[in-house]
XYZ file of C-alpha atoms in Angstrom:
703
model
C 52.809 173.991 98.769
C 55.457 171.642 97.395
C 58.299 170.361 99.572
C 61.056 167.789 99.080
C 61.129 165.046 101.708
C 63.124 161.875 102.224
C 61.727 158.585 103.502
C 64.157 156.609 105.665
C 61.876 153.603 105.324
C 61.620 153.333 101.526
C 64.609 155.442 100.512
C 62.436 157.505 98.166
C 62.925 161.236 97.691
C 59.504 162.790 97.125
C 58.118 166.169 96.110
C 55.170 166.249 98.508
C 52.143 168.531 98.678
C 51.901 169.822 102.256
C 50.227 172.789 103.972
C 52.337 175.932 104.080
C 53.703 176.991 107.468
C 52.353 180.018 109.273
C 54.398 182.967 110.376
C 54.924 182.740 114.131
C 56.246 185.018 116.837
C 59.898 185.785 116.196
C 59.897 184.356 112.650
C 59.629 185.532 109.079
C 57.611 183.764 106.382
C 59.614 183.417 103.174
C 58.508 182.548 99.646
C 61.430 180.594 98.218
C 63.050 181.570 94.916
C 66.166 179.356 95.061
C 67.615 176.644 97.261
C 70.960 174.901 97.042
C 71.274 171.123 97.248
C 74.121 170.271 99.611
C 75.265 167.212 97.719
C 77.495 165.896 100.505
C 75.027 166.046 103.388
C 71.945 165.211 101.330
C 73.683 162.366 99.498
C 74.472 160.837 102.892
C 70.818 161.093 103.978
C 69.460 159.719 100.706
C 71.883 156.790 100.679
C 71.109 156.034 104.332
C 67.412 155.940 103.468
C 68.032 153.516 100.605
C 70.128 151.135 102.714
C 68.606 148.013 104.292
C 67.921 147.573 108.008
C 71.207 145.803 108.693
C 73.169 148.553 106.993
C 71.222 151.210 108.898
C 72.006 149.426 112.150
C 75.716 149.224 111.337
C 75.791 152.957 110.657
C 74.117 153.805 113.992
C 75.441 151.477 116.716
C 74.321 153.902 119.454
C 70.731 153.590 118.236
C 71.025 149.777 118.235
C 71.985 149.910 121.913
C 68.923 152.063 122.649
C 66.733 149.514 120.859
C 68.195 146.646 122.891
C 67.619 148.557 126.139
C 64.025 149.260 125.102
C 63.420 145.570 124.343
C 64.542 144.678 127.875
C 62.146 147.113 129.536
C 59.160 147.219 127.159
C 59.321 143.989 125.160
C 60.127 143.021 121.571
C 56.869 143.859 119.764
C 56.389 147.401 121.190
C 60.060 148.137 120.437
C 59.838 146.927 116.842
C 56.693 148.981 116.341
C 58.519 152.042 117.669
C 61.522 151.422 115.386
C 59.424 151.032 112.234
C 57.335 154.070 113.144
C 60.530 156.086 113.531
C 61.880 154.881 110.208
C 58.593 155.852 108.589
C 59.018 159.464 109.684
C 59.548 161.773 106.675
C 62.646 163.962 106.741
C 62.484 167.402 105.100
C 65.622 167.974 103.018
C 67.622 171.135 102.510
C 69.104 173.937 104.585
C 70.248 176.566 102.038
C 67.267 178.738 101.172
C 66.829 182.097 99.422
C 63.607 184.005 98.948
C 61.551 187.071 99.717
C 59.796 187.905 102.964
C 56.003 187.782 102.647
C 55.065 188.091 106.329
C 56.752 189.167 109.549
C 55.965 187.688 112.962
C 55.486 189.481 116.245
C 58.736 190.768 117.734
C 60.591 190.977 114.412
C 61.703 194.497 113.514
C 64.776 193.919 111.340
C 62.865 192.524 108.350
C 59.939 193.776 106.289
C 57.747 192.341 103.547
C 59.607 192.313 100.235
C 63.116 191.874 101.666
C 65.368 189.389 99.894
C 66.837 187.035 102.467
C 68.964 183.926 102.896
C 68.185 181.374 105.594
C 68.629 177.745 106.590
C 65.147 176.959 105.284
C 64.352 173.669 103.567
C 63.548 172.818 99.939
C 59.976 174.125 100.120
C 57.948 176.815 98.381
C 57.391 178.543 101.734
C 59.425 178.418 104.933
C 58.935 180.053 108.334
C 62.325 180.755 109.880
C 63.367 182.297 113.243
C 64.889 185.751 112.766
C 68.350 184.759 114.034
C 68.671 182.296 111.161
C 67.850 184.841 108.451
C 70.129 187.422 106.784
C 69.587 190.292 104.323
C 71.017 189.807 100.819
C 73.059 192.724 99.375
C 71.584 194.221 96.191
C 74.511 193.138 93.995
C 74.269 189.486 95.061
C 71.941 187.329 92.948
C 69.568 184.783 94.452
C 71.679 181.944 93.030
C 74.829 183.371 94.603
C 73.059 183.939 97.925
C 72.077 180.262 98.011
C 75.677 179.547 99.102
C 75.277 181.552 102.326
C 74.656 178.720 104.769
C 77.222 176.247 103.400
C 79.689 179.124 103.271
C 79.081 179.830 106.945
C 79.837 176.186 107.789
C 83.268 176.607 106.236
C 83.696 180.029 107.817
C 83.010 178.637 111.294
C 85.753 176.067 110.769
C 88.122 178.894 109.855
C 87.146 180.906 112.933
C 87.972 177.926 115.143
C 91.309 177.473 113.377
C 92.090 181.195 113.854
C 94.620 181.472 110.997
C 96.974 184.422 110.680
C 98.372 186.205 107.627
C 100.977 184.075 105.858
C 100.167 180.728 107.473
C 99.918 177.580 105.370
C 96.579 175.835 105.709
C 95.594 172.526 104.132
C 91.957 171.956 103.156
C 91.268 168.242 102.757
C 88.207 167.614 100.591
C 87.342 170.156 97.883
C 83.636 169.595 97.713
C 81.276 172.520 98.020
C 82.220 173.445 101.595
C 85.901 172.723 100.964
C 86.113 175.063 97.964
C 84.331 177.826 99.871
C 86.613 177.311 102.869
C 89.746 177.421 100.726
C 88.659 180.653 99.036
C 87.929 182.323 102.366
C 91.374 181.296 103.617
C 93.012 182.836 100.549
C 91.037 186.020 101.196
C 92.394 185.873 104.749
C 95.972 186.024 103.455
C 96.829 182.358 103.894
C 98.781 180.014 101.643
C 96.243 177.279 100.934
C 96.825 173.710 99.760
C 93.697 171.962 98.522
C 93.547 168.164 98.559
C 91.054 166.130 96.543
C 90.932 163.223 94.099
C 88.644 165.060 91.631
C 90.764 166.817 88.977
C 87.936 169.150 87.939
C 87.660 170.491 91.490
C 91.420 170.842 91.727
C 91.458 172.822 88.466
C 88.747 175.134 89.789
C 90.652 175.628 93.045
C 93.826 176.510 91.124
C 91.983 179.391 89.419
C 91.437 180.951 92.837
C 95.058 180.776 93.953
C 94.805 177.479 95.812
C 97.676 174.996 95.453
C 96.054 171.770 94.207
C 97.135 168.233 95.080
C 95.663 164.872 94.120
C 96.691 162.180 96.664
C 96.415 159.570 93.907
C 99.464 161.147 92.309
C 101.774 161.097 95.306
C 102.297 161.388 99.054
C 100.246 164.274 100.425
C 102.349 164.514 103.600
C 105.579 164.917 101.638
C 103.891 167.425 99.300
C 102.896 169.592 102.264
C 106.400 169.354 103.743
C 107.922 170.401 100.398
C 105.626 173.429 100.251
C 106.422 174.511 103.802
C 110.220 174.114 103.794
C 109.866 170.997 105.946
C 107.952 172.788 108.710
C 104.529 171.304 108.029
C 101.101 172.911 107.820
C 100.119 175.478 110.399
C 96.575 174.202 110.224
C 94.417 171.568 108.561
C 90.688 171.890 107.927
C 89.035 168.600 107.013
C 85.903 169.090 104.909
C 85.919 165.587 103.426
C 83.292 162.925 104.020
C 84.760 159.414 104.310
C 84.710 156.488 106.724
C 88.469 155.959 106.738
C 90.741 156.924 109.654
C 93.562 157.664 107.202
C 92.470 161.274 106.723
C 92.907 162.230 110.378
C 96.213 160.348 110.477
C 97.492 162.252 107.431
C 96.351 165.537 108.966
C 98.440 164.826 112.043
C 101.479 163.801 109.987
C 101.389 166.897 107.751
C 100.958 169.329 110.662
C 103.832 171.254 112.215
C 104.504 171.104 115.922
C 101.576 172.660 117.798
C 99.563 172.710 114.602
C 95.765 172.913 114.624
C 93.308 170.495 113.059
C 89.632 171.356 112.581
C 87.055 168.782 111.506
C 84.120 170.126 109.515
C 83.285 166.967 107.570
C 82.530 163.393 108.654
C 85.428 160.924 108.820
C 86.733 158.001 110.838
C 88.213 159.186 114.135
C 90.480 156.449 115.404
C 93.272 158.762 116.575
C 96.904 157.858 117.152
C 97.891 159.279 120.524
C 101.564 159.249 119.565
C 100.967 161.428 116.489
C 99.126 164.039 118.517
C 101.331 163.737 121.614
C 104.683 164.230 119.911
C 103.582 167.419 118.167
C 101.156 168.688 120.834
C 98.513 169.051 118.143
C 95.158 170.717 118.773
C 92.044 169.034 117.414
C 88.521 170.453 117.400
C 85.234 169.563 115.754
C 83.338 172.467 114.235
C 79.604 172.741 114.958
C 77.681 173.787 111.900
C 77.106 177.507 111.279
C 78.643 178.934 114.449
C 77.793 180.083 117.992
C 74.060 179.865 118.634
C 73.589 176.599 116.771
C 71.218 174.284 118.673
C 70.741 176.929 121.384
C 66.984 177.169 121.978
C 67.230 180.717 123.345
C 69.245 181.980 120.389
C 67.613 180.152 117.501
C 63.959 179.914 118.501
C 63.513 182.678 121.061
C 65.535 185.290 119.214
C 67.854 186.109 122.118
C 71.111 187.294 120.541
C 74.569 187.036 122.076
C 76.127 190.452 122.836
C 78.498 191.311 119.987
C 81.154 192.486 122.457
C 81.354 188.966 123.925
C 80.427 186.752 120.957
C 81.574 188.578 117.859
C 80.567 185.898 115.379
C 77.247 184.111 115.764
C 75.668 181.930 113.100
C 73.637 184.878 111.794
C 76.672 187.160 111.718
C 78.530 184.389 109.875
C 75.699 184.369 107.297
C 76.132 188.116 106.880
C 79.928 187.833 106.584
C 79.624 185.260 103.778
C 77.164 187.475 101.913
C 79.514 190.446 102.319
C 82.379 188.364 100.910
C 80.281 187.391 97.875
C 79.208 191.012 97.424
C 82.849 192.231 97.570
C 84.003 189.616 95.084
C 86.211 187.861 97.633
C 84.168 184.684 97.413
C 83.466 183.315 93.926
C 80.478 180.986 93.823
C 78.957 181.256 90.345
C 81.649 179.000 88.857
C 80.623 176.210 91.250
C 77.033 176.055 89.991
C 76.799 172.893 87.921
C 73.087 173.049 87.167
C 69.929 175.058 87.846
C 66.874 172.785 87.868
C 63.171 173.699 88.227
C 61.703 172.334 91.475
C 59.336 170.003 89.615
C 62.353 168.340 87.962
C 64.066 167.657 91.304
C 64.743 164.007 90.398
C 67.293 165.176 87.834
C 69.409 165.955 90.915
C 68.246 163.386 93.452
C 67.814 160.488 91.038
C 71.560 160.291 90.460
C 72.803 161.924 93.656
C 74.899 158.892 94.607
C 76.996 159.110 91.432
C 76.777 162.845 90.764
C 79.999 164.738 90.024
C 78.274 168.086 90.479
C 79.650 170.638 92.911
C 76.526 172.714 93.455
C 72.996 172.126 92.177
C 70.403 174.872 92.479
C 66.637 174.369 92.623
C 64.610 177.126 90.987
C 61.102 177.999 92.261
C 58.095 179.872 90.912
C 58.929 183.543 91.491
C 55.436 184.934 90.862
C 53.397 185.778 93.956
C 51.434 182.735 95.070
C 49.118 182.401 98.056
C 50.271 179.945 100.736
C 47.521 177.504 101.722
C 47.639 176.400 105.347
C 45.133 173.555 104.975
C 45.064 170.848 102.322
C 42.423 168.207 101.692
C 43.816 164.713 101.284
C 40.609 162.842 100.524
C 36.880 163.362 100.166
C 34.924 162.799 103.372
C 31.465 163.745 104.625
C 31.061 164.078 108.395
C 27.701 165.849 108.366
C 25.613 164.829 111.376
C 28.293 162.535 112.764
C 29.807 162.598 116.238
C 33.299 161.693 117.339
C 34.820 163.833 114.587
C 38.323 164.618 115.769
C 41.049 167.127 115.102
C 44.523 166.529 116.498
C 46.787 169.464 117.312
C 50.402 168.314 117.447
C 52.293 165.738 115.402
C 55.155 164.731 117.665
C 56.224 161.336 118.931
C 53.271 160.888 121.279
C 50.767 161.439 118.461
C 52.606 159.133 116.107
C 53.831 156.389 118.396
C 51.045 156.234 120.961
C 47.866 158.160 120.190
C 47.210 157.177 116.580
C 47.889 153.445 117.087
C 45.667 153.528 120.200
C 42.817 155.273 118.331
C 42.709 152.517 115.722
C 39.354 150.739 115.877
C 37.859 153.326 118.258
C 35.230 154.490 115.775
C 36.608 158.025 115.659
C 36.015 160.025 112.499
C 39.412 161.399 111.420
C 39.290 164.910 109.982
C 42.339 167.061 110.898
C 45.920 166.766 111.996
C 47.497 170.144 112.703
C 51.290 170.394 112.768
C 53.741 173.279 112.919
C 55.614 172.574 109.695
C 53.063 170.503 107.782
C 55.357 167.623 106.794
C 54.956 165.298 109.774
C 51.248 166.050 110.093
C 50.614 165.290 106.423
C 52.497 161.990 106.613
C 50.453 160.920 109.638
C 47.213 162.092 108.050
C 47.903 160.069 104.902
C 48.862 156.946 106.831
C 45.849 156.961 109.139
C 43.180 158.209 106.747
C 42.572 161.797 107.884
C 40.862 163.986 105.349
C 42.784 167.190 106.099
C 46.280 168.314 107.088
C 46.794 171.854 108.348
C 49.235 174.251 109.943
C 46.401 176.532 111.053
C 44.762 175.548 114.342
C 41.962 178.046 113.738
C 40.757 175.974 110.765
C 40.210 173.061 113.152
C 38.409 175.199 115.715
C 36.145 176.920 113.183
C 34.962 173.627 111.708
C 31.566 172.889 113.236
C 31.820 169.200 112.336
C 34.745 168.719 114.726
C 33.429 167.969 118.216
C 36.596 166.668 119.906
C 40.069 168.207 119.752
C 43.089 166.268 121.010
C 46.084 168.403 122.030
C 49.608 166.935 122.057
C 51.785 170.030 121.729
C 54.601 171.106 124.030
C 53.378 171.654 127.568
C 53.445 175.461 127.568
C 50.782 175.495 124.842
C 48.353 173.127 126.588
C 46.431 175.686 128.643
C 46.004 178.252 125.869
C 44.949 175.601 123.346
C 42.496 174.067 125.804
C 40.858 177.428 126.435
C 40.593 178.162 122.699
C 38.964 174.765 122.125
C 36.445 175.322 124.912
C 35.625 178.780 123.578
C 35.051 177.153 120.168
C 32.552 174.779 121.817
C 34.704 171.660 121.463
C 35.316 168.784 123.847
C 39.010 168.628 124.704
C 41.543 165.911 125.338
C 44.896 167.335 126.382
C 47.954 165.204 126.973
C 49.315 165.846 130.467
C 49.934 168.277 132.045
C 46.770 170.358 131.840
C 48.562 173.566 132.874
C 51.917 174.782 134.159
C 50.750 177.214 136.834
C 47.769 178.274 138.900
C 46.840 181.203 136.649
C 46.550 178.910 133.626
C 44.557 176.358 135.612
C 42.061 178.932 136.890
C 41.552 180.240 133.335
C 40.802 176.714 132.131
C 38.362 176.144 134.986
C 36.508 179.331 134.083
C 36.404 178.441 130.373
C 35.174 174.920 131.115
C 32.420 176.235 133.358
C 31.225 178.633 130.647
C 31.312 176.082 127.840
C 30.062 173.029 129.704
C 32.258 170.900 127.450
C 34.305 167.968 128.688
C 37.995 168.418 129.501
C 39.934 165.169 129.616
C 43.628 164.852 130.492
C 45.748 161.931 129.307
C 46.069 160.139 132.638
C 46.047 156.808 130.843
C 47.481 154.664 133.663
C 44.116 154.442 135.407
C 42.718 152.791 132.240
C 45.275 149.978 132.235
C 43.797 146.517 132.931
C 46.263 146.313 135.817
C 44.999 149.516 137.436
C 41.378 148.511 136.862
C 41.991 145.079 138.415
C 43.744 146.614 141.409
C 40.849 149.050 141.883
C 38.273 146.247 141.813
C 40.222 144.212 144.386
C 40.897 147.066 146.802
C 37.406 148.498 147.167
C 37.042 151.675 149.215
C 39.325 150.877 152.139
C 42.153 153.105 153.340
C 45.482 152.175 151.840
C 49.162 152.987 151.468
C 50.362 153.287 147.879
C 53.975 153.464 146.763
C 54.610 154.287 143.098
C 58.152 154.214 141.744
C 59.050 155.721 138.391
C 62.460 154.698 137.043
C 62.110 157.547 134.574
C 65.536 157.530 132.949
C 67.780 160.472 132.256
C 66.832 163.256 129.866
C 69.651 165.731 129.023
C 69.423 169.024 130.880
C 69.047 171.076 127.685
C 65.849 169.299 126.573
C 62.723 171.482 126.712
C 60.898 169.338 129.290
C 63.248 170.683 131.976
C 62.488 174.314 131.103
C 59.909 175.414 133.690
C 58.366 177.892 131.213
C 58.064 175.370 128.369
C 57.912 171.870 129.829
C 57.198 172.683 133.457
C 59.791 170.138 134.614
C 59.226 166.411 134.928
C 57.329 166.528 138.234
C 54.551 168.709 136.823
C 54.892 167.197 133.355
C 55.139 163.486 134.181
C 54.842 162.644 137.883
C 51.257 163.922 137.674
C 50.478 160.538 136.053
C 51.040 158.811 139.373
C 49.229 161.408 141.439
C 46.181 160.631 139.307
C 46.749 156.875 139.502
C 46.892 156.931 143.307
C 43.813 159.169 143.367
C 42.035 156.572 141.236
C 43.108 153.651 143.434
C 42.232 155.370 146.727
C 38.984 156.854 145.451
C 39.886 160.093 147.200
C 41.438 163.501 146.531
C 44.792 164.842 147.659
C 44.574 167.243 150.602
C 48.277 167.905 151.322
C 51.630 167.429 149.573
C 55.269 167.330 150.663
C 58.236 166.812 148.348
C 61.924 166.201 148.970
C 64.545 166.021 146.211
C 68.059 164.704 145.807
C 70.919 167.159 146.207
C 72.028 169.832 148.650
C 70.129 172.612 146.870
C 67.795 170.910 144.383
C 66.275 173.007 141.597
C 62.529 173.209 141.029
C 62.924 171.268 137.778
C 64.410 168.304 139.653
C 63.710 164.827 138.338
C 64.991 162.932 141.390
C 62.378 163.410 144.094
C 60.033 161.720 146.543
C 56.504 163.060 146.929
C 54.306 162.360 149.958
C 50.531 162.635 149.498
C 47.817 162.850 152.170
C 44.349 161.911 150.957
C 41.007 163.103 152.275
C 39.937 159.554 153.217
C 43.089 158.928 155.248
C 45.012 157.039 152.576
C 48.636 157.917 151.866
C 50.681 157.937 148.705
C 54.390 157.984 148.003
C 55.755 158.749 144.538
C 59.432 158.071 143.956
C 60.320 159.773 140.697
C 63.952 159.013 139.839
C 66.009 159.613 136.707
C 69.284 158.122 137.953
C 68.404 154.431 137.823
C 69.383 151.661 135.432
C 67.439 151.288 132.194
C 67.627 147.522 132.679
C 65.265 147.785 135.648
C 61.485 148.081 135.266
C 60.363 151.580 134.422
C 57.225 151.717 136.589
C 56.210 149.861 139.731
C 53.242 150.292 142.080
C 52.759 148.664 145.499
C 49.538 148.852 147.508
C 49.123 147.827 151.154
C 45.613 147.547 152.598
C 43.827 145.345 155.178
C 46.702 142.872 155.431
C 46.745 142.500 151.672
C 49.373 143.586 149.159
C 49.344 144.229 145.430
C 52.532 144.672 143.380
C 52.242 145.880 139.792
C 55.388 145.619 137.677
C 55.666 147.827 134.608
C 52.023 147.326 133.576
C 52.825 143.787 132.509
C 52.315 141.800 135.698
C 50.357 142.316 138.897
C 50.817 139.961 141.837
C 48.351 139.744 144.704
C 49.083 138.616 148.265
C 46.290 137.897 150.730
C 43.470 138.121 148.167
C 41.021 135.238 147.863
C 40.757 134.036 144.291
C 43.468 136.303 142.885
C 47.202 135.804 142.690
C 48.411 137.137 139.355
C 47.469 139.119 136.243
C 49.872 138.965 133.318
C 49.536 140.869 130.032
C 51.714 142.419 127.369
C 52.810 145.963 128.225
C 49.541 147.878 128.604
C 49.547 151.369 130.085
C 45.911 151.917 129.197
C 46.225 154.139 126.136
C 43.977 152.066 123.887
C 41.284 151.642 126.526
C 41.455 155.360 127.349
C 41.002 156.550 123.764
C 38.334 154.007 122.877
C 36.306 155.050 125.934
C 36.881 158.717 125.094
C 35.500 158.352 121.580
C 32.536 156.355 122.876
C 31.821 158.999 125.531
C 32.087 161.783 122.928
C 29.599 160.036 120.673
C 27.061 158.936 123.262
C 27.532 161.493 126.033
C 27.401 160.616 129.695
C 29.717 161.334 132.590
C 33.331 162.367 131.949
C 35.826 159.507 132.102
C 37.731 161.394 134.798
C 35.729 163.848 136.905
C 36.991 167.361 136.181
C 37.406 168.135 139.883
C 39.822 165.184 140.159
C 41.827 166.519 137.210
C 41.989 169.932 138.882
C 42.991 168.346 142.198
C 45.801 166.339 140.575
C 47.069 169.420 138.757
C 47.064 171.477 141.954
C 48.884 168.665 143.762
C 51.689 168.748 141.158
C 52.052 172.505 141.674
C 52.043 171.962 145.442
C 54.928 169.488 145.133
C 57.121 172.186 143.606
C 55.962 174.731 146.174
C 56.770 172.279 148.956
C 60.302 171.835 147.631
C 60.845 175.590 147.535
C 59.357 176.285 150.995
C 60.460 173.065 152.727
C 57.021 172.388 154.211
C 53.737 170.543 153.673
C 51.386 172.351 151.296
C 47.651 172.144 151.959
C 45.397 172.100 148.886
């Protein structure tokens, strides 16, 4: 299918051929008929992409700070590589989509094939959208009119936060697309509306709909508002403008009455004058997109609705309200359509987007029934009779930033990258020379030429994907963790036994030159190992903390160090005890100390902390054995004390990824023993589960 994407690296806007998405649980698959180009938001993205590195840095000072912190802990070269990889990531454009439903996912009952719907889908011939972000289109509303649904809901949410009453005077600053929709909805709500903009054509259009127009180039907007309110001032101001200046917020405060309300929908400078807000006791609030539910994983992606009695207006119900307003004639949108352009001619819009005076541009798609293709071939390649033919499932940061660079030069034969949406996977496939990009995992598993599948999805999918790969007679590499619970682990063990194929987990630390050197120096003696992970904070709402999705950071990340200590000691864990910070720590804690007893008498301590300084080394391992000590600092330097002939090993940051993947490809091609014995992988996984069980039961857990 065709999809419009933006490159932050080159600034180009491209109509790319990518595999169509699949319908998933809780989603509907939509064939697009129209999509609206949000000229304000998309202009900002396109212009950001075209700007140079210095300009990009100036626009995102918070990101610059993150880069500087990363340089301190990981070094200059790895940081620059990460930055350029991030800039090379394609960004799908668009969020105002209209089309017809062609497939319905499991758990969706409110839609059926053939329904006309509006959604926040992108500029693509097919989109798969969660049901809470999709709304039915009334019969008397055309597809072009319905394309205004999502931008209309952005304005509507600003109005709901303002909570205007009949007869109030409201100023709308910025009469772009969202501003004009907002002003119309306010008029329909019984408000006296003053529209402010410097574009006379937009002011003329607003006047037709009963909005009082004002061009700030022709006078003082504050005095104009005072004159139109008998000196009282505006009851409310909704800012839908996009500008860097702080003058807009200052004017909003000056034109407001005492205890007036100001709502920010657009993007402006926010250097506030305390005196202006203090003297009038003004209220100021920033509106978040389409309404309640936005960015809530449970609402948007899991389909869990808010009870209408407690949250009357969600983002979906805002979609429906906008469509009802269009249907009833309360919201006029046809007059705002400047142009309707076929998708193939998209550059007529995007080529001049920086100077465009258009209000609303509509992209028109092929409306005849077309079959969505989930796999596309990017180049000719013959893998007949070859080994080490790989398919990658997952196209997130780990695949892009770590796995693919590490696989370079390994001798792997690149065939598939499977991704959920198709855009990121296709970009990676093109860059690294894969022959196919797909959104259908089954196409990878059915291909007899593929002998190794590498899984880098979210953690809750690891076990199921691993089992499917084994059942398809494939060797498997799965990025840690292998499983999230005992049931999943036992199912994998059974599948592995039946298939006889290798299961490898991404415990890369043991393949670092530092770990290998430490292992060679220590021999088989008993030892005490202390591993400290200065993990850094991850916000509580990120999926890794969800025990059902990410499994928490102990199961999902601390397992790395359980495996590393197992490797160094040459033994398996036999008992685990974990204590965590806090009076009543949760099972998804990321501030904990884990004690490990090993079968050979060695002991391990893992300090996994998220509350440390980013300026300090991220990972540190100390080993004490036979009056000797090894100290490894962040996989860049290892110091030895008491060892004859060894005092120091110094390298660039090397956590073993390259060595791990090169050995994996070699082992896949030539056979031989697994790189990590499967029973060790199982033991490490069980030990991570035992750590959580220990926290909950406050006792040692025997494996």
